[in-house]
Amino acid sequence: RLALLTSSLGALGIAAVLVLFALSDSVTFFYSPSDLKEKPVAAGQRINLGGLVEKGSVDKSEAGLVKFTVTDGQNRMNVRYQGVVPDLFREGQGVVATGRIENGVFKATTVLAKHDENYMPPEVAKALRERGMWQHGDPAPHPNAAMPPKQETP
């Protein structure tokens, strides 16, 4: 009986290690821009970046490429995303982007826009509240809308 119990516990331990190893590839950690400054992540590691889209930072000048900055009130991270942003994506609103950091720029593969802290991951809402950055207000114009031409000053 003792041999059977010992071998069963050993097999269970090995199975647990294999499951944890397999799941480690699918685990995505959440970071704010300040977290990334304090504790950098390994090159190529997939993470979630959360915060507010900084006002005045959205650039859609290249076809299909959206560049913007995510801030938590203390630090900022530049983001590049190839694709169409969600309808709720606006400057000053909450966002969670999944991707990797390459050459100091966050290359997002998905972008989720949040309109309200009730729908925001708790980590993002907490980080923004701690920094006094969460504010409700009128939404900014949608970034997919036509941008007015820049006025040149004489």
Short mmCIF file of C-alpha atoms in Angstrom, two decimals:
data_model
loop_
_atom_site.label_atom_id
_atom_site.label_comp_id
_atom_site.label_asym_id
_atom_site.label_seq_id
_atom_site.Cartn_x
_atom_site.Cartn_y
_atom_site.Cartn_z
CA ARG A 1 0.00 0.00 0.00
CA LEU A 2 2.77 2.42 0.87
CA ALA A 3 4.42 1.88 -2.52
CA LEU A 4 1.12 2.51 -4.30
CA LEU A 5 0.49 5.68 -2.29
CA THR A 6 4.03 6.97 -2.92
CA SER A 7 3.89 6.29 -6.64
CA SER A 8 0.43 7.91 -6.89
CA LEU A 9 1.63 11.07 -5.12
CA GLY A 10 4.72 11.17 -7.36
CA ALA A 11 2.60 10.85 -10.51
CA LEU A 12 0.25 13.55 -9.23
CA GLY A 13 3.19 15.86 -8.55
CA ILE A 14 4.62 15.30 -12.02
CA ALA A 15 1.21 15.95 -13.59
CA ALA A 16 0.86 19.21 -11.61
CA VAL A 17 4.29 20.40 -12.75
CA LEU A 18 3.46 19.60 -16.39
CA VAL A 19 0.14 21.46 -16.19
CA LEU A 20 1.76 24.53 -14.62
CA PHE A 21 4.50 24.50 -17.24
CA ALA A 22 1.95 24.28 -20.06
CA LEU A 23 -0.13 27.11 -18.61
CA SER A 24 2.86 29.41 -18.16
CA ASP A 25 2.80 30.21 -21.89
CA SER A 26 -0.82 31.36 -21.75
CA VAL A 27 -0.54 33.48 -18.59
CA THR A 28 -0.48 37.20 -19.35
CA PHE A 29 0.52 39.59 -16.58
CA PHE A 30 -0.94 43.07 -16.18
CA TYR A 31 1.30 46.15 -15.97
CA SER A 32 0.79 49.90 -15.79
CA PRO A 33 3.43 52.21 -17.34
CA SER A 34 4.84 52.84 -13.84
CA ASP A 35 5.09 49.10 -13.18
CA LEU A 36 7.10 48.70 -16.38
CA LYS A 37 9.47 51.46 -15.35
CA GLU A 38 9.99 49.97 -11.89
CA LYS A 39 10.38 46.35 -12.99
CA PRO A 40 11.10 45.83 -16.71
CA VAL A 41 9.84 42.64 -18.34
CA ALA A 42 11.83 40.14 -20.37
CA ALA A 43 12.19 40.88 -24.07
CA GLY A 44 9.34 39.35 -26.05
CA GLN A 45 7.21 38.53 -22.99
CA ARG A 46 3.48 38.94 -23.67
CA ILE A 47 1.81 41.32 -21.21
CA ASN A 48 -1.30 43.44 -20.72
CA LEU A 49 -0.67 47.18 -20.55
CA GLY A 50 -3.40 49.25 -18.92
CA GLY A 51 -4.08 52.90 -18.23
CA LEU A 52 -5.62 55.92 -19.92
CA VAL A 53 -5.10 56.97 -23.52
CA GLU A 54 -3.19 60.22 -23.15
CA LYS A 55 -4.98 63.24 -24.58
CA GLY A 56 -3.43 64.49 -27.81
CA SER A 57 -1.45 61.29 -28.36
CA VAL A 58 -3.56 59.41 -30.94
CA ASP A 59 -1.92 59.35 -34.39
CA LYS A 60 -3.67 57.63 -37.28
CA SER A 61 -1.61 59.19 -40.07
CA GLU A 62 -0.46 55.82 -41.47
CA ALA A 63 -3.10 53.55 -43.03
CA GLY A 64 -4.26 50.95 -40.53
CA LEU A 65 -1.60 51.88 -37.97
CA VAL A 66 -2.68 53.56 -34.74
CA LYS A 67 -0.06 55.12 -32.47
CA PHE A 68 -1.00 56.38 -29.02
CA THR A 69 0.36 56.76 -25.52
CA VAL A 70 -0.93 55.00 -22.41
CA THR A 71 -0.44 56.82 -19.12
CA ASP A 72 -1.13 56.16 -15.47
CA GLY A 73 -0.51 59.74 -14.41
CA GLN A 74 3.14 59.23 -13.53
CA ASN A 75 4.65 57.41 -16.49
CA ARG A 76 3.83 56.82 -20.14
CA MET A 77 4.29 54.06 -22.69
CA ASN A 78 4.09 54.55 -26.45
CA VAL A 79 1.89 51.98 -28.20
CA ARG A 80 1.62 50.89 -31.84
CA TYR A 81 -1.38 48.90 -33.02
CA GLN A 82 -2.08 47.64 -36.52
CA GLY A 83 -5.84 47.36 -37.01
CA VAL A 84 -9.14 49.02 -36.26
CA VAL A 85 -9.55 50.30 -32.72
CA PRO A 86 -12.77 49.56 -30.79
CA ASP A 87 -15.66 52.05 -30.94
CA LEU A 88 -15.09 53.07 -27.31
CA PHE A 89 -11.40 53.91 -27.91
CA ARG A 90 -10.94 57.61 -27.16
CA GLU A 91 -8.37 59.93 -25.69
CA GLY A 92 -8.74 60.19 -21.93
CA GLN A 93 -10.50 56.82 -21.68
CA GLY A 94 -9.32 53.56 -20.15
CA VAL A 95 -7.59 51.00 -22.33
CA VAL A 96 -6.03 47.56 -21.95
CA ALA A 97 -3.66 46.44 -24.70
CA THR A 98 -2.09 43.00 -25.06
CA GLY A 99 1.27 42.67 -26.76
CA ARG A 100 5.04 42.86 -26.35
CA ILE A 101 7.63 45.57 -25.84
CA GLU A 102 10.02 45.93 -28.78
CA ASN A 103 12.73 48.61 -28.79
CA GLY A 104 10.98 50.59 -26.07
CA VAL A 105 7.61 50.64 -27.87
CA PHE A 106 4.64 48.49 -26.92
CA LYS A 107 3.48 46.56 -30.02
CA ALA A 108 -0.15 45.69 -29.31
CA THR A 109 -1.91 42.72 -30.86
CA THR A 110 -5.26 43.54 -29.25
CA VAL A 111 -6.72 46.73 -27.82
CA LEU A 112 -9.71 46.79 -25.48
CA ALA A 113 -11.29 50.14 -24.70
CA LYS A 114 -13.11 50.76 -21.45
CA HIS A 115 -15.66 53.50 -20.92
CA ASP A 116 -16.21 53.08 -17.21
CA GLU A 117 -14.21 51.84 -14.26
CA ASN A 118 -16.98 49.30 -13.60
CA TYR A 119 -15.82 47.43 -16.71
CA MET A 120 -12.11 48.02 -16.24
CA PRO A 121 -9.83 45.33 -14.81
CA PRO A 122 -9.46 45.97 -11.08
CA GLU A 123 -5.70 46.47 -11.42
CA VAL A 124 -6.15 49.30 -13.95
CA ALA A 125 -8.89 51.05 -11.97
CA LYS A 126 -6.88 50.79 -8.74
CA ALA A 127 -3.69 52.14 -10.34
CA LEU A 128 -5.57 55.08 -11.88
CA ARG A 129 -7.46 55.88 -8.67
CA GLU A 130 -4.22 55.82 -6.64
CA ARG A 131 -2.70 58.37 -9.00
CA GLY A 132 -5.82 60.54 -9.14
CA MET A 133 -6.15 59.94 -12.89
CA TRP A 134 -9.63 58.45 -13.09
CA GLN A 135 -12.02 61.17 -14.16
CA HIS A 136 -15.43 60.93 -15.71
CA GLY A 137 -16.23 63.51 -18.34
CA ASP A 138 -17.31 64.16 -21.86
CA PRO A 139 -15.77 61.69 -24.27
CA ALA A 140 -13.29 62.93 -26.81
CA PRO A 141 -14.11 62.65 -30.53
CA HIS A 142 -13.81 59.14 -31.88
CA PRO A 143 -10.32 58.60 -33.38
CA ASN A 144 -11.73 56.77 -36.42
CA ALA A 145 -13.66 59.92 -37.36
CA ALA A 146 -12.18 62.14 -40.01
CA MET A 147 -9.52 64.40 -38.54
CA PRO A 148 -9.87 68.10 -39.32
CA PRO A 149 -7.01 69.45 -41.41
CA LYS A 150 -4.19 71.06 -39.46
CA GLN A 151 -4.30 74.84 -39.52
CA GLU A 152 -1.07 76.49 -40.53
CA THR A 153 -0.23 79.73 -38.81
CA PRO A 154 1.09 82.49 -41.06
#
